[in-house]
Tab-separated table of C-alpha atoms and ligand atoms in Angstrom:
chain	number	residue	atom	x	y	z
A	1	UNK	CA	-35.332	23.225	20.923
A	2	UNK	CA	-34.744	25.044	17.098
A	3	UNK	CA	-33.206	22.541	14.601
A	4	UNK	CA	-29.458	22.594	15.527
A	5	UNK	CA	-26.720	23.551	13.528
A	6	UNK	CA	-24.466	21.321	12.959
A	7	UNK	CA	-20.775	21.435	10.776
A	8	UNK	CA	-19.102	18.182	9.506
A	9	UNK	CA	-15.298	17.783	9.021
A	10	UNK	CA	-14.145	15.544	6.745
A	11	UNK	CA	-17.210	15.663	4.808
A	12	UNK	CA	-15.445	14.243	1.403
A	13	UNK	CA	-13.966	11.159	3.257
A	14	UNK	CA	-15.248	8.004	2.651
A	15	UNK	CA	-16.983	8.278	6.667
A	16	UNK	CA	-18.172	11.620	5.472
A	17	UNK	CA	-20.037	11.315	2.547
A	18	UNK	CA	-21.800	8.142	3.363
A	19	UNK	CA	-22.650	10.276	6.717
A	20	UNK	CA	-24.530	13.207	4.520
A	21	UNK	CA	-26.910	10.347	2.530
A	22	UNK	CA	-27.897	9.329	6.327
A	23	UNK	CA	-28.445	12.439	7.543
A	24	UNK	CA	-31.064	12.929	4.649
A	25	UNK	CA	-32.034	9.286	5.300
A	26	UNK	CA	-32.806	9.601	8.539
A	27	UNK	CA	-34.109	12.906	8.427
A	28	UNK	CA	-31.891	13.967	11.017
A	29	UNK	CA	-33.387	17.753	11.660
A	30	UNK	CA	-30.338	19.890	10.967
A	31	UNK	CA	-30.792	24.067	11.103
A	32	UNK	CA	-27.773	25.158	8.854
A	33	UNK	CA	-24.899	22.482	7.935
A	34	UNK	CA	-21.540	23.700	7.530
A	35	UNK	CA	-19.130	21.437	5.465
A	36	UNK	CA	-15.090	21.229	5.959
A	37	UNK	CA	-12.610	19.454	5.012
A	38	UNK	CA	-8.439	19.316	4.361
A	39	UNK	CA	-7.291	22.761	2.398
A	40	UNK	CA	-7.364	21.101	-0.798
A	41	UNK	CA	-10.914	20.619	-0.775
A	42	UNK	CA	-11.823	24.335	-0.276
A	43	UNK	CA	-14.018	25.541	-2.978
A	44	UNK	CA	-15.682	22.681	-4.064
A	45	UNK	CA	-18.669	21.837	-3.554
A	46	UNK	CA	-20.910	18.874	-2.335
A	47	UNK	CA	-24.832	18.495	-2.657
A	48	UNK	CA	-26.487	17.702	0.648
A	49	UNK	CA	-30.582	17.695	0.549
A	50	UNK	CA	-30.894	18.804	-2.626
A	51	UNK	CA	-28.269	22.245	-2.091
A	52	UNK	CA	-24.893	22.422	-2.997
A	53	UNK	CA	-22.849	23.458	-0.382
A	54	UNK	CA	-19.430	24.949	-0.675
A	55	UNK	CA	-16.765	23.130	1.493
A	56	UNK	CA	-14.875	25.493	4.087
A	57	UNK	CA	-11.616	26.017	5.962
A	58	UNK	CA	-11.871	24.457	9.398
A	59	UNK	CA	-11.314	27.241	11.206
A	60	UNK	CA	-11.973	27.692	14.883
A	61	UNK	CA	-14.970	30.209	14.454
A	62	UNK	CA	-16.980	27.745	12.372
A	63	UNK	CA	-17.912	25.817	15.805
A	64	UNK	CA	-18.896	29.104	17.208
A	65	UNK	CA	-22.978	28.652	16.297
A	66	UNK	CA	-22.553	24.879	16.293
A	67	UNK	CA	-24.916	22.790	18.530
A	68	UNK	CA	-23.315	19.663	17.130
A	69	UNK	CA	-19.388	19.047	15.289
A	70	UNK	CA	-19.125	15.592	13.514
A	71	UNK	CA	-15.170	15.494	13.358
A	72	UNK	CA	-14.468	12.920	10.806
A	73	UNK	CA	-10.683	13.413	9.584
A	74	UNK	CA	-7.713	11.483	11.104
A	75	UNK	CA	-6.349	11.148	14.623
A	76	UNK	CA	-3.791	14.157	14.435
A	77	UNK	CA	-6.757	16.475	13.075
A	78	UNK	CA	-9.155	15.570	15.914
A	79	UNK	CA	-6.426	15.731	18.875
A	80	UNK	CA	-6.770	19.435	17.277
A	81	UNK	CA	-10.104	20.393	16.901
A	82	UNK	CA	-12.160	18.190	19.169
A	83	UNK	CA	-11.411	20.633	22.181
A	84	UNK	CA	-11.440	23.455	19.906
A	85	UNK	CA	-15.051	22.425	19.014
A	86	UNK	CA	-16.230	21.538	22.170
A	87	UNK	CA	-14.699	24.152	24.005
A	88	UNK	CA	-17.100	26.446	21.419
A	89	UNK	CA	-20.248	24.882	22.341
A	90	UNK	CA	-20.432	22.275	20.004
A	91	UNK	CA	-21.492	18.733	21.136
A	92	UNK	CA	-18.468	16.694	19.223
A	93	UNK	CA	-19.059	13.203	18.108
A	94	UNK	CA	-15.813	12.348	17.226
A	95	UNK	CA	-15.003	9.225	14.597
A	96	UNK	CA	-11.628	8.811	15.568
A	97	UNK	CA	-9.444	6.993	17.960
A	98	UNK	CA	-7.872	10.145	19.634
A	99	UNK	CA	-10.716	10.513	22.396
A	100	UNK	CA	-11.797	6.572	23.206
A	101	UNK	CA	-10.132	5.617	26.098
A	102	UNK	CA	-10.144	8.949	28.063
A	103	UNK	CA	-12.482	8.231	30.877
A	104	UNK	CA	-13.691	12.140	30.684
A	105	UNK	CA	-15.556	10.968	27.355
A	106	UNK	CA	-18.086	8.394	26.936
A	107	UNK	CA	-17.446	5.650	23.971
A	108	UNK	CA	-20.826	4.994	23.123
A	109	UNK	CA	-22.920	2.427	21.174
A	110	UNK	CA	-26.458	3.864	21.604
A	111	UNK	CA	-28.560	0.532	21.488
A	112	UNK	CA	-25.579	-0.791	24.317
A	113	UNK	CA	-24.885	2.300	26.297
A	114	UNK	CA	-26.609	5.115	25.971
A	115	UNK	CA	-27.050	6.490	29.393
A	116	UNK	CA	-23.021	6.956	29.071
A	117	UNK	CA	-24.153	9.890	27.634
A	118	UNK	CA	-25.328	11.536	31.003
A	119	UNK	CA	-22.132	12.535	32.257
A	120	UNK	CA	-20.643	13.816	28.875
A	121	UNK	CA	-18.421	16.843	28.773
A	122	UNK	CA	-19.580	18.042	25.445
A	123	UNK	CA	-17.519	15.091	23.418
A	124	UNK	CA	-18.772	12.031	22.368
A	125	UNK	CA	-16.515	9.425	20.838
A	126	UNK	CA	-17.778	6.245	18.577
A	127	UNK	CA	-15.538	3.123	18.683
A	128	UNK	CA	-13.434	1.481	15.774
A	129	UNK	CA	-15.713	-0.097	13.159
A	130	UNK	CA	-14.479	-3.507	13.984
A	131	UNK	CA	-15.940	-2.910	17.616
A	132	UNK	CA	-19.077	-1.840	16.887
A	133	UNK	CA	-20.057	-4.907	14.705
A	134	UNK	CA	-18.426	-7.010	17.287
A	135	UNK	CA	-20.500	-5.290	20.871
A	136	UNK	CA	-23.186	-5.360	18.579
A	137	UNK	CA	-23.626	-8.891	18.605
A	138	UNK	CA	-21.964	-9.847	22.290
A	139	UNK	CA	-23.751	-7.820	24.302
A	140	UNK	CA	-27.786	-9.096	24.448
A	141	UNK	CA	-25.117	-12.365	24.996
A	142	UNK	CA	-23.127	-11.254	27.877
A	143	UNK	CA	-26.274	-9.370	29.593
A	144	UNK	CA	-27.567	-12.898	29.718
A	145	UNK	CA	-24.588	-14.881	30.633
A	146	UNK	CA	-21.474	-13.324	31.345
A	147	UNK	CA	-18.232	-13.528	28.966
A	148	UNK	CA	-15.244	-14.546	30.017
A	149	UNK	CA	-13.355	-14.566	26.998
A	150	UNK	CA	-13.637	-13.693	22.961
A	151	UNK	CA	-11.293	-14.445	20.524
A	152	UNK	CA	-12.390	-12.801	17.164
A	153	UNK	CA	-10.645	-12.920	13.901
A	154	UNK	CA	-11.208	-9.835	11.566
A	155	UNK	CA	-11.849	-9.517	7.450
A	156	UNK	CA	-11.394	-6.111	6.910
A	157	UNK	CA	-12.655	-4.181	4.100
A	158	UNK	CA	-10.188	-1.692	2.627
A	159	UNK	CA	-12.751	1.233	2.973
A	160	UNK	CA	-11.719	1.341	6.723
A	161	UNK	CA	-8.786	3.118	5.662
A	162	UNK	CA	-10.265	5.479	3.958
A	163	UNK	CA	-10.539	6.587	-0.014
A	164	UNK	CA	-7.113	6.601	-0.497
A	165	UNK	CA	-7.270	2.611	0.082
A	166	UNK	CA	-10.353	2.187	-2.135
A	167	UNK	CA	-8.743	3.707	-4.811
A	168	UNK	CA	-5.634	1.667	-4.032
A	169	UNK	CA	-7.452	-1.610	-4.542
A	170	UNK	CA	-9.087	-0.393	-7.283
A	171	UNK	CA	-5.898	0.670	-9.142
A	172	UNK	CA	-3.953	-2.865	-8.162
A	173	UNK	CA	-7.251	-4.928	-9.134
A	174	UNK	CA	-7.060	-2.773	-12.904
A	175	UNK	CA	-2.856	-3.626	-13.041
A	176	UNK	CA	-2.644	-6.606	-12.208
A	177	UNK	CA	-5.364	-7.858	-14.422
A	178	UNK	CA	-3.685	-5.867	-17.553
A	179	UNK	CA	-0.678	-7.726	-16.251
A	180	UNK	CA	0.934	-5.021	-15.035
A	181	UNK	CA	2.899	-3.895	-12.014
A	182	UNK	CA	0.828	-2.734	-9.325
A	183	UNK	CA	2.095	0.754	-6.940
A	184	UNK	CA	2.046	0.445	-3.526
A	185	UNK	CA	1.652	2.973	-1.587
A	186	UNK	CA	-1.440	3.007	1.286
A	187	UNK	CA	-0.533	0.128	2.838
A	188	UNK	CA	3.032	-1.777	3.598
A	189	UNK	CA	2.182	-4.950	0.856
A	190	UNK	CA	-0.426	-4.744	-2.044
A	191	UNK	CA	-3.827	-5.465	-0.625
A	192	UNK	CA	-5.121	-6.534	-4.249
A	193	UNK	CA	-5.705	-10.347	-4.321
A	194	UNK	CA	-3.719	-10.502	-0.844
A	195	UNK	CA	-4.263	-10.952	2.405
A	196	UNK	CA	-2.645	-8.915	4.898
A	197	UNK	CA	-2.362	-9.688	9.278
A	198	UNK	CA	-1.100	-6.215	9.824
A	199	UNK	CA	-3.798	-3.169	10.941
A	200	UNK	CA	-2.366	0.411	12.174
A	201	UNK	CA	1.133	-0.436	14.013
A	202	UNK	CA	2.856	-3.245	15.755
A	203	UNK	CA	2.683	-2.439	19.732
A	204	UNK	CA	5.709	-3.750	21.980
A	205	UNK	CA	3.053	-7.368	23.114
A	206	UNK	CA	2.861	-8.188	19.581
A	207	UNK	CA	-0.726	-7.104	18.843
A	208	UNK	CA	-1.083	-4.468	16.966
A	209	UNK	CA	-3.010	-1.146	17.873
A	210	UNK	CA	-6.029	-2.309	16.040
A	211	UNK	CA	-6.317	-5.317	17.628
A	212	UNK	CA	-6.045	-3.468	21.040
A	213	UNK	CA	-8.482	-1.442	20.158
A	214	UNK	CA	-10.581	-4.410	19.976
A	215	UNK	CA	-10.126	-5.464	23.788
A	216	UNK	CA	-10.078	-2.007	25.802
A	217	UNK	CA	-13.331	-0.154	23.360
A	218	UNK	CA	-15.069	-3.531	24.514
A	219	UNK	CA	-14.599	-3.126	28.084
A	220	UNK	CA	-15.603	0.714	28.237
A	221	UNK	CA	-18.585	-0.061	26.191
A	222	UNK	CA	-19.500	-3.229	28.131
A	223	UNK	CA	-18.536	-1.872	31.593
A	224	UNK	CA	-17.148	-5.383	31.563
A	225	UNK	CA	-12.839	-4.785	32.663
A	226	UNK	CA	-12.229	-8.055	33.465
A	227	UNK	CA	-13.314	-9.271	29.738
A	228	UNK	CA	-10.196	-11.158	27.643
A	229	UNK	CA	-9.911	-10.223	23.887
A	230	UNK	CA	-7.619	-12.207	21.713
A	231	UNK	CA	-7.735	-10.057	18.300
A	232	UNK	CA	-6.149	-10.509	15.039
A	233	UNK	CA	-7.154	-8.112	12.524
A	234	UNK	CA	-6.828	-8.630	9.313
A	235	UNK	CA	-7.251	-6.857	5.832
A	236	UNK	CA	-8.650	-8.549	3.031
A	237	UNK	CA	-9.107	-7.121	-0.787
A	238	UNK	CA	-12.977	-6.251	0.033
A	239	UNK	CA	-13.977	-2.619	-0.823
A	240	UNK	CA	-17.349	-2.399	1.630
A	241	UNK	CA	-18.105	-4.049	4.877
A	242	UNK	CA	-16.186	-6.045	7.942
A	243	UNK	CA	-16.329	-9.582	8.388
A	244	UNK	CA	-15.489	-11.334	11.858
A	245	UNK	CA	-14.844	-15.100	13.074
A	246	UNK	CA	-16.282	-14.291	16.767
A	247	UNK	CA	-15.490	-17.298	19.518
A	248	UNK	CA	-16.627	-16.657	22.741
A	249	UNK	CA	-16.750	-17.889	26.099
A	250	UNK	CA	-19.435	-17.459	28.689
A	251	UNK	CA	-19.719	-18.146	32.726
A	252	UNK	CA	-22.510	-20.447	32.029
A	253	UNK	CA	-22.950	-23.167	28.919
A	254	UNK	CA	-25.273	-21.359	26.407
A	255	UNK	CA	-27.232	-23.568	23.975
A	256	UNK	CA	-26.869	-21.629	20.266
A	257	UNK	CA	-30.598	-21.436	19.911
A	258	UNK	CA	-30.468	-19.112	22.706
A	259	UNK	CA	-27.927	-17.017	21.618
A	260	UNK	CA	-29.850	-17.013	18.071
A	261	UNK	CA	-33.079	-15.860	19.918
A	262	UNK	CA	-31.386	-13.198	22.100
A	263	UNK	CA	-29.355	-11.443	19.049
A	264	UNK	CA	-32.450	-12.166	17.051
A	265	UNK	CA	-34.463	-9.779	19.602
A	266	UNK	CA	-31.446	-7.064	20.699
A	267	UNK	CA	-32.070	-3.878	18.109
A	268	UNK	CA	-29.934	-3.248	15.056
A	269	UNK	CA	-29.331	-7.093	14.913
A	270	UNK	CA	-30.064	-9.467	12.452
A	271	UNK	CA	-29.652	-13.393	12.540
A	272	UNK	CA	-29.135	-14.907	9.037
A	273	UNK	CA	-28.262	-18.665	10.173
A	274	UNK	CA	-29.427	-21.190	7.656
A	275	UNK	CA	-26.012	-22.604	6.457
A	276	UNK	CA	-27.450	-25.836	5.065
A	277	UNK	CA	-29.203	-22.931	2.709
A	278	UNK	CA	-26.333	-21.340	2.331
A	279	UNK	CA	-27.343	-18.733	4.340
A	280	UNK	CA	-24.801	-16.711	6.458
A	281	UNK	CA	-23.904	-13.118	6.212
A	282	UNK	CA	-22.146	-12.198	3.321
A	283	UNK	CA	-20.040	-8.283	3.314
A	284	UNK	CA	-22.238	-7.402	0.069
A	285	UNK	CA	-24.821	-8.053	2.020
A	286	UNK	CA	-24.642	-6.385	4.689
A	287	UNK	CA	-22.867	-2.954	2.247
A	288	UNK	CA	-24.814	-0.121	2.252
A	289	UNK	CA	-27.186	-1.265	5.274
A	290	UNK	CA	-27.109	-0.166	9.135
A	291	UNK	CA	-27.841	-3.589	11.027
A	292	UNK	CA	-25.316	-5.796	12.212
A	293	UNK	CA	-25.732	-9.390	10.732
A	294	UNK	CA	-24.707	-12.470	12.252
A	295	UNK	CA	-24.797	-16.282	11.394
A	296	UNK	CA	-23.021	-19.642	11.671
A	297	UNK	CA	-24.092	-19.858	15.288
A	298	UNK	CA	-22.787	-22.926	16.756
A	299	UNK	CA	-21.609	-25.056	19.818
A	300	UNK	CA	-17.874	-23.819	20.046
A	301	UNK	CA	-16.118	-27.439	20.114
A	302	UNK	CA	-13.148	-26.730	21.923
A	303	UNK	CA	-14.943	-25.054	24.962
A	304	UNK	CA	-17.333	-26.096	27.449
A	305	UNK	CA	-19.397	-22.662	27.816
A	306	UNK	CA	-18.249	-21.593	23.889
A	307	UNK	CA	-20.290	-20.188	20.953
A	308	UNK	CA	-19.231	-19.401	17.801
A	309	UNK	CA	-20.643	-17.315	15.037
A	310	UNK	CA	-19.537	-14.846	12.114
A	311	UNK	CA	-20.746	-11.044	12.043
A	312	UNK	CA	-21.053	-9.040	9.431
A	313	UNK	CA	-21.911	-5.023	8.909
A	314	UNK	CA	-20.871	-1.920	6.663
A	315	UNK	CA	-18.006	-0.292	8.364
A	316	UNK	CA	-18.905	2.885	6.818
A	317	UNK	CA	-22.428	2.718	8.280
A	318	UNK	CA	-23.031	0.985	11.762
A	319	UNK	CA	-19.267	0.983	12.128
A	320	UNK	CA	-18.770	4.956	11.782
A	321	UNK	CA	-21.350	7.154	10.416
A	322	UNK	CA	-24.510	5.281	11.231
A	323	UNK	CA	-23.406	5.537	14.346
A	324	UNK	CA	-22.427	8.454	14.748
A	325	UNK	CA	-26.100	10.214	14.099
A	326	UNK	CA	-27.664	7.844	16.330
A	327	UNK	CA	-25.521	9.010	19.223
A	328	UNK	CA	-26.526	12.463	17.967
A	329	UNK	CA	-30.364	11.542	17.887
A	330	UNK	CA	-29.798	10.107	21.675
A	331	UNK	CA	-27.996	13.382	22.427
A	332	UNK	CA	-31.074	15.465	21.322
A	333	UNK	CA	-34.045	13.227	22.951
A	334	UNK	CA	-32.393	13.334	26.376
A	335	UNK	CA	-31.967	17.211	26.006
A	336	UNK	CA	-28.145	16.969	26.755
A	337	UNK	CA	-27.104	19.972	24.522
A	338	UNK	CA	-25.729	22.506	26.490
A	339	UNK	CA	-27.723	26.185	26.090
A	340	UNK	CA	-24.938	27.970	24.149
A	341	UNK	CA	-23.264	30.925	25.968
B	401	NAP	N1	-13.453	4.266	7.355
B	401	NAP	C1	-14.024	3.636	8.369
B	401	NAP	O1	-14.578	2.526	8.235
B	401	NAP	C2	-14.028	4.273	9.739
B	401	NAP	C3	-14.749	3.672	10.772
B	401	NAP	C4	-14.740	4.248	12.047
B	401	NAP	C5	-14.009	5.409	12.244
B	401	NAP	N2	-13.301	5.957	11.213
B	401	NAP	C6	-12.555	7.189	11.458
B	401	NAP	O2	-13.167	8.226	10.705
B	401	NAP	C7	-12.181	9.181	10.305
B	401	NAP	C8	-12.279	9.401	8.798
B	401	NAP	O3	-11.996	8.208	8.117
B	401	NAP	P1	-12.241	8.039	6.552
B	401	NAP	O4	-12.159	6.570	6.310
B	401	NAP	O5	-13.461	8.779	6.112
B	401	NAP	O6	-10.939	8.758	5.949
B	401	NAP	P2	-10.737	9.444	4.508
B	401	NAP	O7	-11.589	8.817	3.481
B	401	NAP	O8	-9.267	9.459	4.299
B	401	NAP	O9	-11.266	10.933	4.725
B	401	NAP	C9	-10.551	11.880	5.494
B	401	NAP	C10	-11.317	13.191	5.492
B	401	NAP	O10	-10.633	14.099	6.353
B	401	NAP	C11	-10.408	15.315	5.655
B	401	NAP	N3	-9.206	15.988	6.170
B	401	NAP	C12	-7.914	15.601	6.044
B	401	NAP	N4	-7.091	16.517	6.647
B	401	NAP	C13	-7.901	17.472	7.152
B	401	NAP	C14	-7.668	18.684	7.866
B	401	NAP	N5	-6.421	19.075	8.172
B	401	NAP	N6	-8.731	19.441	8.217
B	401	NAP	C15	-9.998	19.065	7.905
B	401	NAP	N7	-10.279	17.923	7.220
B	401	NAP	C16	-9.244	17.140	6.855
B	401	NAP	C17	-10.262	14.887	4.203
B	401	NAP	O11	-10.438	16.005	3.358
B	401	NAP	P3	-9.834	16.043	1.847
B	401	NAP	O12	-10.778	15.265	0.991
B	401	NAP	O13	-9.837	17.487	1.539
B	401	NAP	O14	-8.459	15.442	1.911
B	401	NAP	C18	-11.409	13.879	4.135
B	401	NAP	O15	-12.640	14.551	4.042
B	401	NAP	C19	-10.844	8.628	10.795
B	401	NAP	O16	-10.529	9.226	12.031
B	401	NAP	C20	-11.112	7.153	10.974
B	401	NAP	O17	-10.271	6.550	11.942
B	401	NAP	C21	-13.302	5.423	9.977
């Protein structure tokens, strides 16, 4: 097929512009790119492949030569335009939480499940950030030997709100160390040099919607229902990159040299595991890179079949954008666009 044409919304976010350097990264054939985001943005400009593009209204007709719509925004915004898009032709791959759990759309992690893709209905969704990272690393696991259970603790960077939170943390950091009084205003407590067990709102169990995020995106991916997930998530005063304390439990006792070996060989995974080196992933690390990164891979003591291990990876890549193209790339090598018309 031509080069497709493809429009991003929410191109000036913090997912978008880190998803324009991949697209030139990767090379990611594009035809004409169309660039929108919120009406204050109209006008400007942004340079993509050496051109500067102008940033437009998101207006229904702008999916109308799309072949692919990389919706980017907020929740509200894609509950809006996702069917617009799709319903236009476009093949929407859609960062937000609006579309996950409806089982008309596939939630997909292209090295994990791919062939989700099949049955599509001209929307793709991609899962929080703090599921990727965490699928990522469980599943060459649970293909092997079942899981039963996972209880993961989160370090969230404050990029996975967004720029309004990096510029948050950046004004606190620059207060507070003039010995000022920092404004709060992103998040319910100031994030600078704080600690914070409270992602996205309180549900009526006591988790919070992040947190269930974490248990029903891993079942869909897994096509494992019957999996537990104990989540707390938790934002820390990091700008790039999610940390996780993963414990998991399998059907079967599983030595951690064997887990090592069969993240070690699952793509997009790396295994840095020499603590006695002091080597373990660390988030600057992993910033700014597409692999997930795990280490401190160990005999879980309070559990017969347990591991457990830390995982690292850049929310803004793997987590969302990275992501994102890949299930785009899959889209175009198992000729699923749709002829338009
Ligand atoms: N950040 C992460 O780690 C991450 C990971 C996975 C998924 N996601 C999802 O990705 C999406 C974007 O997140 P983000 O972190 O990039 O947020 P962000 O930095 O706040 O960016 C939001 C983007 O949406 C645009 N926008 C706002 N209202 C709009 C409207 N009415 N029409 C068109 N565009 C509009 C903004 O444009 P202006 O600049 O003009 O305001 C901006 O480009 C969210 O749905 C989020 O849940 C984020």
């Amino acid at each position: 097929m031509a080069n497709p044409n493809v429009v991003v919304v929410g191109a000036t976010g913090a997912v978008g512009r880190v998803f324009l350097r991949i697209l030139e990264q990767r090379h990611f054939p594009v035809n004409r790119l169309r660039l929108c985001a919120s009406p204050r943005s109209i006008g400007k400009r942004i340079k993509v492949n050496g051109d500067e593009l102008p940033l437009e209204a998101t207006t229904p007709e702008i999916f109308d030569d799309a072949d692919f719509a990389f919706i980017s925004a907020s929740t509200a915004v894609s509950r809006e335009l996702v069917p617009v898009a799709a319903q236009r032709g476009a093949f929407v791959i859609d960062d937000s939480s609006a579309y996950r759990m409806d089982p008309k759309v596939p939630l997909v992690v292209p090295e994990i499940n791919p062939e989700d893709l099949e049955w599509h209905r001209n929307i793709s969704a991609i899962p929080n950030c703090s599921t990727t990272q965490m699928v990522m690393a469980l599943y060459p696991l649970h293909k092997a030997n079942p899981i039963k259970r996972i209880i993961v603790d989160t370090y969230q960077a404050v990029s996975g709100t967004g720029t309004l939170a990096m510029e948050e943390l950046r004004e606190q950091s620059r207060s507070l160390l003039d010995g000022g009084a920092p404004k709060v205003a992103v998040y319910p407590h100031r994030i600078a040099f704080n600690v914070m067990p409270h992602i996205e709102p309180f549900m009526e169990d006591g988790y919070t919607r992040e947190e269930q995020k974490m248990l029903y995106e891993t079942r869909k991916i897994m096509h494992a229902p019957d999996i537990a997930v104990s989540a707390t998530c938790v934002r820390v005063p990091v700008y790039l990159s999610h940390s996780e304390a993963v414990h998991v439990e399998f059907t079967e006792p599983m030595e951690p040299e064997e887990a090592r070996d069969l993240m070690a060989a699952f793509p997009g995974v790396i295994v840095v595991d020499d603590p006695k080196k002091n080597q373990y992933p660390l988030a600057i690390d992993a910033a700014d890179k597409d692999e997930v990164f795990v280490g401190r891979i160990r005999k879980d003591s309070s559990c017969a079949n347990g591991i457990a291990m830390w995982v690292v990876s850049d929310n803004l890549r793997k987590g969302a954008a990275t992501n994102a193209i890949q299930i785009a790339e899959e889209v175009v090598k198992r000729e699923l666009l749709r002829p338009r018309g």
